[in-house]
Short mmCIF file of C-alpha atoms in Angstrom, two decimals:
data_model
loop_
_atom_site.label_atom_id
_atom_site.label_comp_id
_atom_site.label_asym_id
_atom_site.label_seq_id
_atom_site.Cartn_x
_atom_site.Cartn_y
_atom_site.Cartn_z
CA UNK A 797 130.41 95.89 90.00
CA UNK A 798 132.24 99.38 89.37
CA UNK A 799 132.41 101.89 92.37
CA UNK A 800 130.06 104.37 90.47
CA UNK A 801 127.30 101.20 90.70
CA UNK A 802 128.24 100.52 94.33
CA UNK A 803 127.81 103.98 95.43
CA UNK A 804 124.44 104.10 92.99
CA UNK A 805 123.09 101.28 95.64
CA UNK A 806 124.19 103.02 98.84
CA UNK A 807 122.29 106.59 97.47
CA UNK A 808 119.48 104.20 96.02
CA UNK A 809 119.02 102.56 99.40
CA UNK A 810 118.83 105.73 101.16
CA UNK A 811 115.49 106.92 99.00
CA UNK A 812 114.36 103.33 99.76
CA UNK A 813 114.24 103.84 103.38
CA UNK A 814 113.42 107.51 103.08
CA UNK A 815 110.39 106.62 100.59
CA UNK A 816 109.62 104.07 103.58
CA UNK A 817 109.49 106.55 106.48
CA UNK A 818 107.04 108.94 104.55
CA UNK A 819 104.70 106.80 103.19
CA UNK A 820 104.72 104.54 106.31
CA UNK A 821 104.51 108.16 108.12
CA UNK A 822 101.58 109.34 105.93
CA UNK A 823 99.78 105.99 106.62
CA UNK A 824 100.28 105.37 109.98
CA UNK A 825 98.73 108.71 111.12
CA UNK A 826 95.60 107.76 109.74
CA UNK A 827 95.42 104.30 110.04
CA UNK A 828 92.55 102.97 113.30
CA UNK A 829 92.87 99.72 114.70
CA UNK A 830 95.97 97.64 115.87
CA UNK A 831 97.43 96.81 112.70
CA UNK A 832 100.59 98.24 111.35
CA UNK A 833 99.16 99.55 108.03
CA UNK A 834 102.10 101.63 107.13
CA UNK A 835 104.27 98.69 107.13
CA UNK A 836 101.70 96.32 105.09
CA UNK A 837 101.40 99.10 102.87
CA UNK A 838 105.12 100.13 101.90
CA UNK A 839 105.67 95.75 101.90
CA UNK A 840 102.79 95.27 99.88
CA UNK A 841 103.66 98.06 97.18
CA UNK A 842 107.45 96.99 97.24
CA UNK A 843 106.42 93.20 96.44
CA UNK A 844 104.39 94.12 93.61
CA UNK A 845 107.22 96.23 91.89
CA UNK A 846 110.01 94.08 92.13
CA UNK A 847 107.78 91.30 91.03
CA UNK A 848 107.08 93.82 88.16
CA UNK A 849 110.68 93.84 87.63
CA UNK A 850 111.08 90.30 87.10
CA UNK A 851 108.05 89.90 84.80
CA UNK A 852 110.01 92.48 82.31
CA UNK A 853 112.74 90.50 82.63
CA UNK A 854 114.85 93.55 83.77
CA UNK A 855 118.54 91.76 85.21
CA UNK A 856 122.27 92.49 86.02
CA UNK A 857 122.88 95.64 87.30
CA UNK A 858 119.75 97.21 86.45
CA UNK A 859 117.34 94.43 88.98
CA UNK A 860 120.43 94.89 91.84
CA UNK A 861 120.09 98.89 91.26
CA UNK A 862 116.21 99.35 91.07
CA UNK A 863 115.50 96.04 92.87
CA UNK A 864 117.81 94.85 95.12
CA UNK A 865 118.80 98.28 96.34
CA UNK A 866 115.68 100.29 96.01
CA UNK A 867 112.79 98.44 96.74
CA UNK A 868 115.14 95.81 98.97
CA UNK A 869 115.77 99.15 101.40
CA UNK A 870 112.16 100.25 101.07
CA UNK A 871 110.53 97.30 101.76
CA UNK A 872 111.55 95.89 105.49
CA UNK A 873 111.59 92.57 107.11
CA UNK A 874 112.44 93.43 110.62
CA UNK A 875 110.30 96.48 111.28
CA UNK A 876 107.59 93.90 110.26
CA UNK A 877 108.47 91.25 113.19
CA UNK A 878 109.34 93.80 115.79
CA UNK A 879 105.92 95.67 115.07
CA UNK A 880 104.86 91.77 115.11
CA UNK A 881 105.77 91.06 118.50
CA UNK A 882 105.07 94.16 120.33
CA UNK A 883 101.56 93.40 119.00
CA UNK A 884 101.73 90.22 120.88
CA UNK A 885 103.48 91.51 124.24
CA UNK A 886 100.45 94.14 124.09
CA UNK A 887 98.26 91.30 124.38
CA UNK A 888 96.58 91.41 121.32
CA UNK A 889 97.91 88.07 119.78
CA UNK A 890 94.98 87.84 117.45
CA UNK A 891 96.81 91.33 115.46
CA UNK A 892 100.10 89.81 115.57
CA UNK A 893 98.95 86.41 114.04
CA UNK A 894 96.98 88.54 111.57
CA UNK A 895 100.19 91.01 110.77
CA UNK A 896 101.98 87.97 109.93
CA UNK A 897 99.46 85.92 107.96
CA UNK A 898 98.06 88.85 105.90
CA UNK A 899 101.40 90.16 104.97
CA UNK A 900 103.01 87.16 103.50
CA UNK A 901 99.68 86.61 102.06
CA UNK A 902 99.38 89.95 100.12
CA UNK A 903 102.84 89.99 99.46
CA UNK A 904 103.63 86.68 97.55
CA UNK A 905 100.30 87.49 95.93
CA UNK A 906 101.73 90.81 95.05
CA UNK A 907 104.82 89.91 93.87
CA UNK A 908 102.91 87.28 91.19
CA UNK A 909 100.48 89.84 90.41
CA UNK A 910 103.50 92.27 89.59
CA UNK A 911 105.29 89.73 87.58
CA UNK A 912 102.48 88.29 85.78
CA UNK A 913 101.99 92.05 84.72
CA UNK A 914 105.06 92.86 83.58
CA UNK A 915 105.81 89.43 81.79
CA UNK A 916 102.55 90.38 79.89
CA UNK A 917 103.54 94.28 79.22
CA UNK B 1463 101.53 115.57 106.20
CA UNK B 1464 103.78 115.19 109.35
CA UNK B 1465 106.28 117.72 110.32
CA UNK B 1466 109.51 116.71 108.47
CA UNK B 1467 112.96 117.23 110.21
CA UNK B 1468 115.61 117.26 107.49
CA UNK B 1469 117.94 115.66 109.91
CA UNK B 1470 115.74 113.11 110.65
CA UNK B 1471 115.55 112.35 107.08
CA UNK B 1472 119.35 112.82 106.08
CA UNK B 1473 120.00 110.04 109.42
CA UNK B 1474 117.42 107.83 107.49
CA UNK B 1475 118.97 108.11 104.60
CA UNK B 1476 122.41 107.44 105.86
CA UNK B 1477 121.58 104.36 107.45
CA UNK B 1478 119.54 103.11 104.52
CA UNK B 1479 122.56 103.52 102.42
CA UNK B 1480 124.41 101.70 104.49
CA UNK B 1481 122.19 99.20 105.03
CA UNK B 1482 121.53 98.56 101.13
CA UNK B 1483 125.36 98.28 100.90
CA UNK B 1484 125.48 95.47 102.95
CA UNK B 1485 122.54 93.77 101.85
CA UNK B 1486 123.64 93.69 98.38
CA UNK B 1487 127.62 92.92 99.25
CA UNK B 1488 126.09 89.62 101.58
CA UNK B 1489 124.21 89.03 98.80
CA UNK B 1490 126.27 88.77 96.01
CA UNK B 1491 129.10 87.00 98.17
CA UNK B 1492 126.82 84.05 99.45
CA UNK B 1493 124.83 84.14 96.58
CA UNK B 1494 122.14 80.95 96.06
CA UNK B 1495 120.34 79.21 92.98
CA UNK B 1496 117.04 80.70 92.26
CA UNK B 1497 114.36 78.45 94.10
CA UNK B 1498 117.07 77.09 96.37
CA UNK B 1499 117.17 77.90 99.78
CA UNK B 1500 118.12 81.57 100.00
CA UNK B 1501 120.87 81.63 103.10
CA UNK B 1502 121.84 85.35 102.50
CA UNK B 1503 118.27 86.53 102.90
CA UNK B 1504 117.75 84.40 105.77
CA UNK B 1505 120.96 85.19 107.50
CA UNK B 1506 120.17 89.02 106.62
CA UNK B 1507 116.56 89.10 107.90
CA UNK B 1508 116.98 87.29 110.86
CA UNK B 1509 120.24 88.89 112.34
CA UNK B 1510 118.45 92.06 111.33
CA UNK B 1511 115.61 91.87 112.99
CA UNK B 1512 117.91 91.15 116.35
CA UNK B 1513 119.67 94.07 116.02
CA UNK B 1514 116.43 95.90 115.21
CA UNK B 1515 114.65 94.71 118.66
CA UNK B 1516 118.71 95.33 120.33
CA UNK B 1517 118.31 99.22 119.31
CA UNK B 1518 114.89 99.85 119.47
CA UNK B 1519 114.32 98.47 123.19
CA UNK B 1520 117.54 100.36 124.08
CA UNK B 1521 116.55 103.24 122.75
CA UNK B 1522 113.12 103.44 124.08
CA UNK B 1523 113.48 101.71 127.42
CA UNK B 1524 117.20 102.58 128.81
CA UNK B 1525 118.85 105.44 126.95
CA UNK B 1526 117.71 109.28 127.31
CA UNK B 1527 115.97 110.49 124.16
CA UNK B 1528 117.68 110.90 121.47
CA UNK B 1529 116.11 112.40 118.32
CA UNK B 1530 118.18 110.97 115.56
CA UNK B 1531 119.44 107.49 117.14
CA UNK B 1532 116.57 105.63 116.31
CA UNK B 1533 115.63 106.73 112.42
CA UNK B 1534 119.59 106.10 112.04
CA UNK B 1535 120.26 102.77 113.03
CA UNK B 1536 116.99 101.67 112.97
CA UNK B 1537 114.09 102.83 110.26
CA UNK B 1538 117.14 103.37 108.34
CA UNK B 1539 120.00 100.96 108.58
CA UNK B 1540 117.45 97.62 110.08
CA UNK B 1541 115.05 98.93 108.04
CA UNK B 1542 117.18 98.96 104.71
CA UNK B 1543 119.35 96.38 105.48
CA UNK B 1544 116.61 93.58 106.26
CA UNK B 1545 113.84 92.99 103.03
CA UNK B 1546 110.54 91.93 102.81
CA UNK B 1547 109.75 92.34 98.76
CA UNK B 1548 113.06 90.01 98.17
CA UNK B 1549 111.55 87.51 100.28
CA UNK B 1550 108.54 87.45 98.50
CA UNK B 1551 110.22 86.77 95.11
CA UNK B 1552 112.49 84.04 96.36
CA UNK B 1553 108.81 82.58 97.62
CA UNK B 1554 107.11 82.70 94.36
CA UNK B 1555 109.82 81.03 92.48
CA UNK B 1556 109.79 78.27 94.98
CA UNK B 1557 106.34 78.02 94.00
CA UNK B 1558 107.15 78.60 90.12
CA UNK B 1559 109.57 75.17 90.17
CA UNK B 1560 106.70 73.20 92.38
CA UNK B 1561 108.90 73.33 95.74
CA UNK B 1562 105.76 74.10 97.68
CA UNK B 1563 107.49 72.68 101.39
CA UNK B 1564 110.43 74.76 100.67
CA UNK B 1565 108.30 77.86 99.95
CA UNK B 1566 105.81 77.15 103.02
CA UNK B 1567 108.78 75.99 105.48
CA UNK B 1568 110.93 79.37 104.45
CA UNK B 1569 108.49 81.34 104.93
CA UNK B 1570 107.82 79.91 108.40
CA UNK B 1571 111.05 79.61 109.21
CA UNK B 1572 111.76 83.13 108.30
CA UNK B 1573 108.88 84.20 110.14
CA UNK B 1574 109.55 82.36 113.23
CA UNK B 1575 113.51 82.84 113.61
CA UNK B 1576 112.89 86.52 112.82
CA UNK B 1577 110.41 86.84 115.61
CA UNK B 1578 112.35 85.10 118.43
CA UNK B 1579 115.54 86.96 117.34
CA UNK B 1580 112.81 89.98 118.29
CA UNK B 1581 111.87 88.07 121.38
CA UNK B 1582 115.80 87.41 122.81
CA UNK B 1583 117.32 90.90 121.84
CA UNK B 1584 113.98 92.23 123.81
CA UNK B 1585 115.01 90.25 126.85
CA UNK B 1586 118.74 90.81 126.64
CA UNK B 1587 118.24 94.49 126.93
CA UNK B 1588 115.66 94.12 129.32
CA UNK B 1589 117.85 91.95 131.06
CA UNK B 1590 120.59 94.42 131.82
CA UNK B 1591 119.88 96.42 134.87
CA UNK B 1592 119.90 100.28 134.54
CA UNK B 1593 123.05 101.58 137.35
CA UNK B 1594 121.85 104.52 138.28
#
């Protein structure tokens, strides 16, 4: 990959995580209950559009730019867990084992959803 | 809308660049076949989520406030750096070439290392007693 693309995923990782904070922000002011719905939300969306991604077949540089880098650095893995386990250490294991199941749930069902679309766009 | 601090934003941004960078470099330098095992995404999310637990605990429980610390290194650069969509891909291609126990046990593995890498950063930090 050229520099030009390398910096394009540092700059395109940066909106990822910025796009993550707000809509996680926007979410997570309203949501009730002990579920992390700003994080199921921004994981949920960014499953479904990189599985869109693949459906249209998009590769190279352009699924590393728009995938890898964008929705890779919007969606998060580890915000996910920690959120996960503070759940747990709050003593509300029920939430955590439901953060975990729904979430992997939604999301691989996203991600086909997304990719069935766009293979059939 | 919340109240947005640009500066809180710009650190967010920063570390999600930085974060992307090395996502994609580990990546593309241990790079696996498509419904094989994915070791860079495992290696990523897991060591991630350590640091993520290492900064946030610190943060929160032994360090005096700091206002851009935490969307720096972590909502942006654990945040960016570890990914969840990815994951979810490399799961439904598992599925796609009928490798249902290596979809189910990386998922569970991911899941479980990722949550006791939480669980011992936690401790470490918690571990450490404050000198005053």
């Amino acid at each position: 990959m050229s520099a030009w693309t390398w910096l394009a995923v540092a700059l395109l990782g940066g909106v990822g995580a910025g796009a993550r904070f707000l809509i996680d922000s926007l979410i997570s002011v309203r949501a009730v209950g002990d579920l992390p719905l700003g994080t199921l939300a921004v994981n949920t969306s960014g499953s479904l559009l990189l599985g869109l991604l693949v459906g249209l077949a998009v590769t190279g540089n352009a699924l590393v730019l728009a995938g890898t880098a964008t929705l890779g650095s919007y969606t998060t893995f580890s915000t996910w867990m920690l959120e996960t386990q503070r759940l747990a250490e709050d003593a509300k294991s029920p939430a955590a084992v439901l953060n975990v199941l729904l979430s992997l749930l939604v999301g691989v069902g996203a991600a086909a959803l997304g990719r069935s679309i766009g293979a059939h766009a | 809308m919340p109240h947005l601090d640009r500066r809180e934003i710009a650190a967010i941004f920063l570390g999600g660049a930085i974060g992307s960078l090395l996502r994609v470099w580990l990546g593309r330098t241990f790079s696996t076949g498509v419904a094989d095992w994915p070791w860079a995404t495992f290696a990523i999310n897991v060591s991630g989520s350590f640091a993520l637990a290492y900064f946030a605990t610190r943060l929160q429980e032994r360090l005096p406030q700091s206002t851009y610390r935490r969307p720096l290194l972590g909502t942006g650069l654990c945040g960016a750096y570890t990914t969840f969509s990815t994951m979810q891909i490399e799961i439904v291609q598992m599925i796609d070439h009928d490798r249902y126990g290596l979809a189910g046990a990386y998922a569970l593995c991911s899941v479980l290392a990722g949550y006791l890498a939480i669980c011992a950063a936690t401790a470490l930090v918690r571990r450490v007693r404050v000198i005053a």
